[in-house]
PDB file of N, CA and C in Angstrom:
ATOM      1  N   MET Q  25      18.623   2.743  -4.114  1.00 75.00           N
ATOM      2  CA  MET Q  25      18.972   1.359  -4.328  1.00 75.00           C
ATOM      3  C   MET Q  25      19.252   1.074  -5.798  1.00 75.00           C
ATOM      4  N   ASN Q  26      18.478   1.698  -6.675  1.00 82.00           N
ATOM      5  CA  ASN Q  26      18.686   1.468  -8.106  1.00 82.00           C
ATOM      6  C   ASN Q  26      20.067   1.932  -8.544  1.00 82.00           C
ATOM      7  N   ILE Q  27      20.503   3.073  -8.034  1.00 85.00           N
ATOM      8  CA  ILE Q  27      21.838   3.580  -8.381  1.00 85.00           C
ATOM      9  C   ILE Q  27      22.906   2.660  -7.796  1.00 85.00           C
ATOM     10  N   ASP Q  28      22.680   2.192  -6.551  1.00 83.00           N
ATOM     11  CA  ASP Q  28      23.601   1.223  -5.948  1.00 83.00           C
ATOM     12  C   ASP Q  28      23.742  -0.012  -6.836  1.00 83.00           C
ATOM     13  N   ASP Q  29      22.606  -0.536  -7.290  1.00 84.00           N
ATOM     14  CA  ASP Q  29      22.635  -1.730  -8.139  1.00 84.00           C
ATOM     15  C   ASP Q  29      23.377  -1.459  -9.439  1.00 84.00           C
ATOM     16  N   LEU Q  30      23.125  -0.287 -10.016  1.00 86.00           N
ATOM     17  CA  LEU Q  30      23.768   0.066 -11.273  1.00 86.00           C
ATOM     18  C   LEU Q  30      25.286   0.179 -11.116  1.00 86.00           C
ATOM     19  N   LEU Q  31      25.729   0.773 -10.002  1.00 88.00           N
ATOM     20  CA  LEU Q  31      27.153   0.995  -9.774  1.00 88.00           C
ATOM     21  C   LEU Q  31      27.827  -0.132  -8.992  1.00 88.00           C
ATOM     22  N   GLY Q  32      27.042  -1.111  -8.561  1.00 85.00           N
ATOM     23  CA  GLY Q  32      27.611  -2.221  -7.805  1.00 85.00           C
ATOM     24  C   GLY Q  32      28.050  -1.828  -6.409  1.00 85.00           C
ATOM     25  N   LEU Q  33      27.325  -0.915  -5.777  1.00 87.00           N
ATOM     26  CA  LEU Q  33      27.660  -0.447  -4.425  1.00 87.00           C
ATOM     27  C   LEU Q  33      26.677  -1.020  -3.407  1.00 87.00           C
ATOM     28  N   ASN Q  34      26.975  -0.818  -2.148  1.00 84.00           N
ATOM     29  CA  ASN Q  34      26.090  -1.253  -1.064  1.00 84.00           C
ATOM     30  C   ASN Q  34      25.712  -0.101  -0.140  1.00 84.00           C
ATOM     31  N   LEU Q  35      25.830   1.127  -0.604  1.00 85.00           N
ATOM     32  CA  LEU Q  35      25.595   2.282   0.275  1.00 85.00           C
ATOM     33  C   LEU Q  35      24.184   2.312   0.838  1.00 85.00           C
ATOM     34  N   SER Q  36      23.179   2.019   0.021  1.00 82.00           N
ATOM     35  CA  SER Q  36      21.808   2.075   0.520  1.00 82.00           C
ATOM     36  C   SER Q  36      21.563   0.999   1.570  1.00 82.00           C
ATOM     37  N   ARG Q  37      22.119  -0.174   1.395  1.00 82.00           N
ATOM     38  CA  ARG Q  37      21.956  -1.237   2.393  1.00 82.00           C
ATOM     39  C   ARG Q  37      22.667  -0.875   3.699  1.00 82.00           C
ATOM     40  N   GLU Q  38      23.845  -0.284   3.590  1.00 85.00           N
ATOM     41  CA  GLU Q  38      24.562   0.165   4.790  1.00 85.00           C
ATOM     42  C   GLU Q  38      23.760   1.236   5.518  1.00 85.00           C
ATOM     43  N   TRP Q  39      23.177   2.173   4.764  1.00 81.00           N
ATOM     44  CA  TRP Q  39      22.381   3.233   5.370  1.00 81.00           C
ATOM     45  C   TRP Q  39      21.170   2.640   6.082  1.00 81.00           C
ATOM     46  N   MET Q  40      20.475   1.690   5.428  1.00 79.00           N
ATOM     47  CA  MET Q  40      19.287   1.086   6.038  1.00 79.00           C
ATOM     48  C   MET Q  40      19.635   0.334   7.309  1.00 79.00           C
ATOM     49  N   SER Q  41      20.802  -0.272   7.358  1.00 82.00           N
ATOM     50  CA  SER Q  41      21.161  -1.046   8.551  1.00 82.00           C
ATOM     51  C   SER Q  41      21.568  -0.160   9.724  1.00 82.00           C
ATOM     52  N   THR Q  42      21.859   1.120   9.480  1.00 86.00           N
ATOM     53  CA  THR Q  42      22.293   2.012  10.557  1.00 86.00           C
ATOM     54  C   THR Q  42      21.308   3.135  10.860  1.00 86.00           C
ATOM     55  N   HIS Q  43      20.205   3.215  10.119  1.00 83.00           N
ATOM     56  CA  HIS Q  43      19.225   4.280  10.310  1.00 83.00           C
ATOM     57  C   HIS Q  43      17.823   3.693  10.437  1.00 83.00           C
ATOM     58  N   ASP Q  44      17.015   4.307  11.275  1.00 84.00           N
ATOM     59  CA  ASP Q  44      15.628   3.887  11.454  1.00 84.00           C
ATOM     60  C   ASP Q  44      14.704   4.792  10.652  1.00 84.00           C
ATOM     61  N   SER Q  45      13.585   4.225  10.169  1.00 82.00           N
ATOM     62  CA  SER Q  45      12.571   4.991   9.441  1.00 82.00           C
ATOM     63  C   SER Q  45      11.426   5.322  10.383  1.00 82.00           C
ATOM     64  N   TYR Q  46      10.842   6.503  10.197  1.00 86.00           N
ATOM     65  CA  TYR Q  46       9.746   6.942  11.039  1.00 86.00           C
ATOM     66  C   TYR Q  46       8.607   7.485  10.184  1.00 86.00           C
ATOM     67  N   GLU Q  47       7.400   7.272  10.664  1.00 84.00           N
ATOM     68  CA  GLU Q  47       6.221   7.898  10.080  1.00 84.00           C
ATOM     69  C   GLU Q  47       5.951   9.139  10.920  1.00 84.00           C
ATOM     70  N   ILE Q  48       5.806  10.278  10.247  1.00 86.00           N
ATOM     71  CA  ILE Q  48       5.537  11.536  10.942  1.00 86.00           C
ATOM     72  C   ILE Q  48       4.215  12.076  10.439  1.00 86.00           C
ATOM     73  N   VAL Q  49       3.290  12.295  11.370  1.00 87.00           N
ATOM     74  CA  VAL Q  49       1.987  12.859  11.039  1.00 87.00           C
ATOM     75  C   VAL Q  49       1.980  14.286  11.564  1.00 87.00           C
ATOM     76  N   ALA Q  50       1.682  15.236  10.673  1.00 90.00           N
ATOM     77  CA  ALA Q  50       1.723  16.646  11.063  1.00 90.00           C
ATOM     78  C   ALA Q  50       0.626  17.430  10.360  1.00 90.00           C
ATOM     79  N   LYS Q  51       0.273  18.565  10.958  1.00 89.00           N
ATOM     80  CA  LYS Q  51      -0.654  19.510  10.317  1.00 89.00           C
ATOM     81  C   LYS Q  51       0.171  20.460   9.463  1.00 89.00           C
ATOM     82  N   VAL Q  52      -0.196  20.581   8.192  1.00 89.00           N
ATOM     83  CA  VAL Q  52       0.517  21.475   7.281  1.00 89.00           C
ATOM     84  C   VAL Q  52      -0.506  22.118   6.366  1.00 89.00           C
ATOM     85  N   SER Q  53      -0.388  23.418   6.161  1.00 88.00           N
ATOM     86  CA  SER Q  53      -1.319  24.088   5.253  1.00 88.00           C
ATOM     87  C   SER Q  53      -1.015  23.717   3.805  1.00 88.00           C
ATOM     88  N   GLY Q  54      -2.020  23.778   2.965  1.00 82.00           N
ATOM     89  CA  GLY Q  54      -1.915  23.333   1.584  1.00 82.00           C
ATOM     90  C   GLY Q  54      -0.847  24.015   0.758  1.00 82.00           C
ATOM     91  N   GLU Q  55      -0.574  25.287   1.028  1.00 85.00           N
ATOM     92  CA  GLU Q  55       0.427  25.985   0.214  1.00 85.00           C
ATOM     93  C   GLU Q  55       1.855  25.504   0.479  1.00 85.00           C
ATOM     94  N   LYS Q  56       2.039  24.706   1.528  1.00 90.00           N
ATOM     95  CA  LYS Q  56       3.374  24.168   1.840  1.00 90.00           C
ATOM     96  C   LYS Q  56       3.600  22.782   1.225  1.00 90.00           C
ATOM     97  N   VAL Q  57       2.567  22.241   0.584  1.00 86.00           N
ATOM     98  CA  VAL Q  57       2.618  20.895   0.024  1.00 86.00           C
ATOM     99  C   VAL Q  57       2.871  20.965  -1.478  1.00 86.00           C
ATOM    100  N   ILE Q  58       3.684  20.040  -1.965  1.00 86.00           N
ATOM    101  CA  ILE Q  58       3.891  19.918  -3.410  1.00 86.00           C
ATOM    102  C   ILE Q  58       2.746  19.074  -3.942  1.00 86.00           C
ATOM    103  N   TYR Q  59       1.952  19.637  -4.826  1.00 81.00           N
ATOM    104  CA  TYR Q  59       0.807  18.924  -5.381  1.00 81.00           C
ATOM    105  C   TYR Q  59       1.304  17.913  -6.403  1.00 81.00           C
ATOM    106  N   ASP Q  60       0.962  16.649  -6.197  1.00 77.00           N
ATOM    107  CA  ASP Q  60       1.481  15.574  -7.038  1.00 77.00           C
ATOM    108  C   ASP Q  60       0.410  15.094  -8.014  1.00 77.00           C
ATOM    109  N   SER Q  61       0.115  15.909  -8.998  1.00 76.00           N
ATOM    110  CA  SER Q  61      -0.818  15.543 -10.058  1.00 76.00           C
ATOM    111  C   SER Q  61      -0.667  16.562 -11.165  1.00 76.00           C
ATOM    112  N   TYR Q  62      -1.701  16.738 -11.944  1.00 73.00           N
ATOM    113  CA  TYR Q  62      -1.629  17.671 -13.073  1.00 73.00           C
ATOM    114  C   TYR Q  62      -1.553  19.115 -12.583  1.00 73.00           C
ATOM    115  N   ASP Q  63      -0.553  19.855 -13.062  1.00 72.00           N
ATOM    116  CA  ASP Q  63      -0.370  21.245 -12.645  1.00 72.00           C
ATOM    117  C   ASP Q  63      -1.471  22.161 -13.143  1.00 72.00           C
ATOM    118  N   ASP Q  64      -2.143  21.778 -14.226  1.00 83.00           N
ATOM    119  CA  ASP Q  64      -3.152  22.660 -14.807  1.00 83.00           C
ATOM    120  C   ASP Q  64      -4.509  22.567 -14.117  1.00 83.00           C
ATOM    121  N   GLN Q  65      -4.605  21.786 -13.031  1.00 85.00           N
ATOM    122  CA  GLN Q  65      -5.855  21.694 -12.296  1.00 85.00           C
ATOM    123  C   GLN Q  65      -6.107  22.974 -11.511  1.00 85.00           C
ATOM    124  N   SER Q  66      -7.368  23.320 -11.377  1.00 87.00           N
ATOM    125  CA  SER Q  66      -7.725  24.490 -10.575  1.00 87.00           C
ATOM    126  C   SER Q  66      -7.524  24.166  -9.097  1.00 87.00           C
ATOM    127  N   ASP Q  67      -7.444  25.204  -8.264  1.00 84.00           N
ATOM    128  CA  ASP Q  67      -7.312  24.985  -6.824  1.00 84.00           C
ATOM    129  C   ASP Q  67      -8.495  24.179  -6.295  1.00 84.00           C
ATOM    130  N   GLU Q  68      -9.678  24.443  -6.839  1.00 87.00           N
ATOM    131  CA  GLU Q  68     -10.876  23.714  -6.423  1.00 87.00           C
ATOM    132  C   GLU Q  68     -10.733  22.213  -6.726  1.00 87.00           C
ATOM    133  N   ASP Q  69     -10.215  21.875  -7.899  1.00 88.00           N
ATOM    134  CA  ASP Q  69     -10.020  20.466  -8.264  1.00 88.00           C
ATOM    135  C   ASP Q  69      -8.950  19.810  -7.392  1.00 88.00           C
ATOM    136  N   LYS Q  70      -7.911  20.560  -7.035  1.00 83.00           N
ATOM    137  CA  LYS Q  70      -6.866  20.014  -6.166  1.00 83.00           C
ATOM    138  C   LYS Q  70      -7.440  19.685  -4.783  1.00 83.00           C
ATOM    139  N   VAL Q  71      -8.240  20.602  -4.239  1.00 84.00           N
ATOM    140  CA  VAL Q  71      -8.860  20.371  -2.931  1.00 84.00           C
ATOM    141  C   VAL Q  71      -9.801  19.179  -3.011  1.00 84.00           C
ATOM    142  N   LEU Q  72     -10.576  19.105  -4.081  1.00 89.00           N
ATOM    143  CA  LEU Q  72     -11.508  17.997  -4.262  1.00 89.00           C
ATOM    144  C   LEU Q  72     -10.748  16.662  -4.346  1.00 89.00           C
ATOM    145  N   ASN Q  73      -9.610  16.658  -5.004  1.00 85.00           N
ATOM    146  CA  ASN Q  73      -8.783  15.457  -5.100  1.00 85.00           C
ATOM    147  C   ASN Q  73      -8.356  14.985  -3.711  1.00 85.00           C
ATOM    148  N   TYR Q  74      -7.851  15.899  -2.875  1.00 82.00           N
ATOM    149  CA  TYR Q  74      -7.421  15.523  -1.525  1.00 82.00           C
ATOM    150  C   TYR Q  74      -8.610  15.102  -0.651  1.00 82.00           C
ATOM    151  N   LEU Q  75      -9.749  15.785  -0.797  1.00 86.00           N
ATOM    152  CA  LEU Q  75     -10.932  15.399  -0.025  1.00 86.00           C
ATOM    153  C   LEU Q  75     -11.415  14.005  -0.414  1.00 86.00           C
ATOM    154  N   THR Q  76     -11.339  13.694  -1.697  1.00 87.00           N
ATOM    155  CA  THR Q  76     -11.730  12.360  -2.162  1.00 87.00           C
ATOM    156  C   THR Q  76     -10.810  11.298  -1.579  1.00 87.00           C
ATOM    157  N   LYS Q  77      -9.498  11.569  -1.578  1.00 82.00           N
ATOM    158  CA  LYS Q  77      -8.546  10.628  -0.975  1.00 82.00           C
ATOM    159  C   LYS Q  77      -8.831  10.443   0.513  1.00 82.00           C
ATOM    160  N   ALA Q  78      -9.139  11.534   1.215  1.00 81.00           N
ATOM    161  CA  ALA Q  78      -9.451  11.445   2.648  1.00 81.00           C
ATOM    162  C   ALA Q  78     -10.718  10.622   2.872  1.00 81.00           C
ATOM    163  N   TYR Q  79     -11.721  10.813   2.010  1.00 85.00           N
ATOM    164  CA  TYR Q  79     -12.963  10.052   2.128  1.00 85.00           C
ATOM    165  C   TYR Q  79     -12.692   8.558   1.950  1.00 85.00           C
ATOM    166  N   TRP Q  80     -11.958   8.187   0.897  1.00 84.00           N
ATOM    167  CA  TRP Q  80     -11.678   6.778   0.642  1.00 84.00           C
ATOM    168  C   TRP Q  80     -10.853   6.165   1.769  1.00 84.00           C
ATOM    169  N   THR Q  81      -9.957   6.937   2.351  1.00 80.00           N
ATOM    170  CA  THR Q  81      -9.156   6.434   3.467  1.00 80.00           C
ATOM    171  C   THR Q  81     -10.038   6.214   4.698  1.00 80.00           C
ATOM    172  N   ALA Q  82     -10.981   7.142   4.933  1.00 82.00           N
ATOM    173  CA  ALA Q  82     -11.837   7.050   6.118  1.00 82.00           C
ATOM    174  C   ALA Q  82     -12.892   5.961   5.990  1.00 82.00           C
ATOM    175  N   PHE Q  83     -13.455   5.789   4.792  1.00 86.00           N
ATOM    176  CA  PHE Q  83     -14.598   4.894   4.649  1.00 86.00           C
ATOM    177  C   PHE Q  83     -14.359   3.701   3.727  1.00 86.00           C
ATOM    178  N   GLY Q  84     -13.211   3.610   3.129  1.00 80.00           N
ATOM    179  CA  GLY Q  84     -12.930   2.513   2.216  1.00 80.00           C
ATOM    180  C   GLY Q  84     -11.721   1.730   2.661  1.00 80.00           C
ATOM    181  N   GLU Q  85     -11.001   1.260   1.702  1.00 75.00           N
ATOM    182  CA  GLU Q  85      -9.778   0.514   1.973  1.00 75.00           C
ATOM    183  C   GLU Q  85      -8.695   1.459   2.499  1.00 75.00           C
ATOM    184  N   PRO Q  86      -7.978   1.050   3.532  1.00 68.00           N
ATOM    185  CA  PRO Q  86      -6.852   1.878   3.986  1.00 68.00           C
ATOM    186  C   PRO Q  86      -5.820   2.008   2.864  1.00 68.00           C
ATOM    187  N   SER Q  87      -5.283   3.195   2.731  1.00 69.00           N
ATOM    188  CA  SER Q  87      -4.264   3.405   1.710  1.00 69.00           C
ATOM    189  C   SER Q  87      -3.215   4.363   2.253  1.00 69.00           C
ATOM    190  N   GLU Q  88      -2.113   4.393   1.588  1.00 71.00           N
ATOM    191  CA  GLU Q  88      -1.018   5.269   1.997  1.00 71.00           C
ATOM    192  C   GLU Q  88      -0.876   6.376   0.969  1.00 71.00           C
ATOM    193  N   ASN Q  89      -0.900   7.606   1.424  1.00 72.00           N
ATOM    194  CA  ASN Q  89      -0.661   8.757   0.560  1.00 72.00           C
ATOM    195  C   ASN Q  89       0.479   9.554   1.163  1.00 72.00           C
ATOM    196  N   ILE Q  90       1.522   9.687   0.398  1.00 77.00           N
ATOM    197  CA  ILE Q  90       2.689  10.419   0.869  1.00 77.00           C
ATOM    198  C   ILE Q  90       2.635  11.820   0.295  1.00 77.00           C
ATOM    199  N   LEU Q  91       2.754  12.811   1.166  1.00 80.00           N
ATOM    200  CA  LEU Q  91       2.785  14.203   0.730  1.00 80.00           C
ATOM    201  C   LEU Q  91       4.204  14.728   0.854  1.00 80.00           C
ATOM    202  N   LEU Q  92       4.643  15.409  -0.157  1.00 85.00           N
ATOM    203  CA  LEU Q  92       5.956  16.039  -0.107  1.00 85.00           C
ATOM    204  C   LEU Q  92       5.788  17.496   0.294  1.00 85.00           C
ATOM    205  N   ILE Q  93       6.623  17.943   1.203  1.00 89.00           N
ATOM    206  CA  ILE Q  93       6.611  19.327   1.657  1.00 89.00           C
ATOM    207  C   ILE Q  93       7.636  20.102   0.827  1.00 89.00           C
ATOM    208  N   LYS Q  94       7.303  21.327   0.486  1.00 92.00           N
ATOM    209  CA  LYS Q  94       8.222  22.167  -0.283  1.00 92.00           C
ATOM    210  C   LYS Q  94       9.527  22.363   0.479  1.00 92.00           C
ATOM    211  N   ASN Q  95      10.601  22.604  -0.257  1.00 93.00           N
ATOM    212  CA  ASN Q  95      11.909  22.839   0.353  1.00 93.00           C
ATOM    213  C   ASN Q  95      11.874  24.039   1.289  1.00 93.00           C
ATOM    214  N   HIS Q  96      12.668  23.989   2.319  1.00 94.00           N
ATOM    215  CA  HIS Q  96      12.872  25.067   3.290  1.00 94.00           C
ATOM    216  C   HIS Q  96      11.638  25.346   4.159  1.00 94.00           C
ATOM    217  N   ILE Q  97      10.687  24.420   4.196  1.00 93.00           N
ATOM    218  CA  ILE Q  97       9.527  24.567   5.080  1.00 93.00           C
ATOM    219  C   ILE Q  97       9.854  23.874   6.395  1.00 93.00           C
ATOM    220  N   GLN Q  98       9.633  24.558   7.488  1.00 93.00           N
ATOM    221  CA  GLN Q  98       9.839  23.974   8.805  1.00 93.00           C
ATOM    222  C   GLN Q  98       8.486  23.811   9.473  1.00 93.00           C
ATOM    223  N   ILE Q  99       8.264  22.653  10.049  1.00 93.00           N
ATOM    224  CA  ILE Q  99       7.011  22.370  10.742  1.00 93.00           C
ATOM    225  C   ILE Q  99       7.261  22.571  12.231  1.00 93.00           C
ATOM    226  N   PRO Q 100       6.522  23.487  12.849  1.00 95.00           N
ATOM    227  CA  PRO Q 100       6.731  23.711  14.285  1.00 95.00           C
ATOM    228  C   PRO Q 100       6.346  22.478  15.101  1.00 95.00           C
ATOM    229  N   PRO Q 101       7.035  22.252  16.220  1.00 95.00           N
ATOM    230  CA  PRO Q 101       6.753  21.071  17.050  1.00 95.00           C
ATOM    231  C   PRO Q 101       5.282  20.938  17.436  1.00 95.00           C
ATOM    232  N   MET Q 102       4.577  22.046  17.647  1.00 96.00           N
ATOM    233  CA  MET Q 102       3.170  21.952  18.054  1.00 96.00           C
ATOM    234  C   MET Q 102       2.272  21.417  16.935  1.00 96.00           C
ATOM    235  N   ASP Q 103       2.766  21.437  15.672  1.00 95.00           N
ATOM    236  CA  ASP Q 103       1.991  20.916  14.547  1.00 95.00           C
ATOM    237  C   ASP Q 103       2.326  19.459  14.218  1.00 95.00           C
ATOM    238  N   ILE Q 104       3.265  18.869  14.943  1.00 95.00           N
ATOM    239  CA  ILE Q 104       3.581  17.457  14.770  1.00 95.00           C
ATOM    240  C   ILE Q 104       2.651  16.665  15.677  1.00 95.00           C
ATOM    241  N   LEU Q 105       1.816  15.833  15.068  1.00 94.00           N
ATOM    242  CA  LEU Q 105       0.793  15.110  15.814  1.00 94.00           C
ATOM    243  C   LEU Q 105       1.261  13.751  16.317  1.00 94.00           C
ATOM    244  N   GLU Q 106       2.132  13.105  15.544  1.00 93.00           N
ATOM    245  CA  GLU Q 106       2.547  11.754  15.917  1.00 93.00           C
ATOM    246  C   GLU Q 106       3.857  11.397  15.212  1.00 93.00           C
ATOM    247  N   ILE Q 107       4.706  10.703  15.919  1.00 93.00           N
ATOM    248  CA  ILE Q 107       5.934  10.147  15.347  1.00 93.00           C
ATOM    249  C   ILE Q 107       6.013   8.711  15.820  1.00 93.00           C
ATOM    250  N   LYS Q 108       6.104   7.790  14.861  1.00 90.00           N
ATOM    251  CA  LYS Q 108       6.222   6.384  15.275  1.00 90.00           C
ATOM    252  C   LYS Q 108       7.158   5.647  14.323  1.00 90.00           C
ATOM    253  N   PRO Q 109       7.902   4.684  14.864  1.00 89.00           N
ATOM    254  CA  PRO Q 109       8.837   3.915  14.033  1.00 89.00           C
ATOM    255  C   PRO Q 109       8.079   3.092  13.004  1.00 89.00           C
ATOM    256  N   MET Q 110       8.670   2.957  11.846  1.00 81.00           N
ATOM    257  CA  MET Q 110       8.072   2.125  10.796  1.00 81.00           C
ATOM    258  C   MET Q 110       8.694   0.743  10.920  1.00 81.00           C
ATOM    259  N   GLU Q 111       8.084  -0.074  11.748  1.00 73.00           N
ATOM    260  CA  GLU Q 111       8.623  -1.384  12.089  1.00 73.00           C
ATOM    261  C   GLU Q 111       8.797  -2.273  10.866  1.00 73.00           C
ATOM    262  N   HIS Q 112       7.889  -2.221   9.917  1.00 63.00           N
ATOM    263  CA  HIS Q 112       7.945  -3.176   8.810  1.00 63.00           C
ATOM    264  C   HIS Q 112       9.066  -2.860   7.821  1.00 63.00           C
ATOM    265  N   TRP Q 113       9.712  -1.693   7.942  1.00 55.00           N
ATOM    266  CA  TRP Q 113      10.831  -1.376   7.052  1.00 55.00           C
ATOM    267  C   TRP Q 113      12.168  -1.842   7.602  1.00 55.00           C
ATOM    268  N   LYS Q 114      12.207  -2.270   8.865  1.00 55.00           N
ATOM    269  CA  LYS Q 114      13.473  -2.678   9.468  1.00 55.00           C
ATOM    270  C   LYS Q 114      14.006  -3.933   8.769  1.00 55.00           C
ATOM    271  N   GLY Q 115      15.281  -3.905   8.496  1.00 51.00           N
ATOM    272  CA  GLY Q 115      15.932  -5.077   7.932  1.00 51.00           C
ATOM    273  C   GLY Q 115      15.642  -5.345   6.468  1.00 51.00           C
ATOM    274  N   CYS Q 116      15.027  -4.390   5.769  1.00 51.00           N
ATOM    275  CA  CYS Q 116      14.733  -4.600   4.348  1.00 51.00           C
ATOM    276  C   CYS Q 116      15.994  -4.512   3.522  1.00 51.00           C
TER     277      CYS Q 116
END
C-alpha cells in the first residue's frame, strides 16, 4: 500500500477487493522458521523467547505473533491444523 500511495496507484486496493485473506495454523519445526529477533541469541534463548510468548498467549492477554517460514519450505497437508477466513480484513 505504501508503494501504491507513493506512485499514485490502486493495485493493492484492487488486489484486496478480489482476494480473500486466510489464517493458517500449522505445525512446523523450528529450523523452518525465520527467527525474528537478535541473530546473536543462543538457540536456548530463542526457544525461551518463543516459550515466553506461548505462555503470555495462553495465560495473559491474547496477542498475535506472525511467524515467517523460510523460502522453499512446503508444509504437508497433515501438518495444517486449521484454515479460516480472516473476516475482519474484508473490505479494508
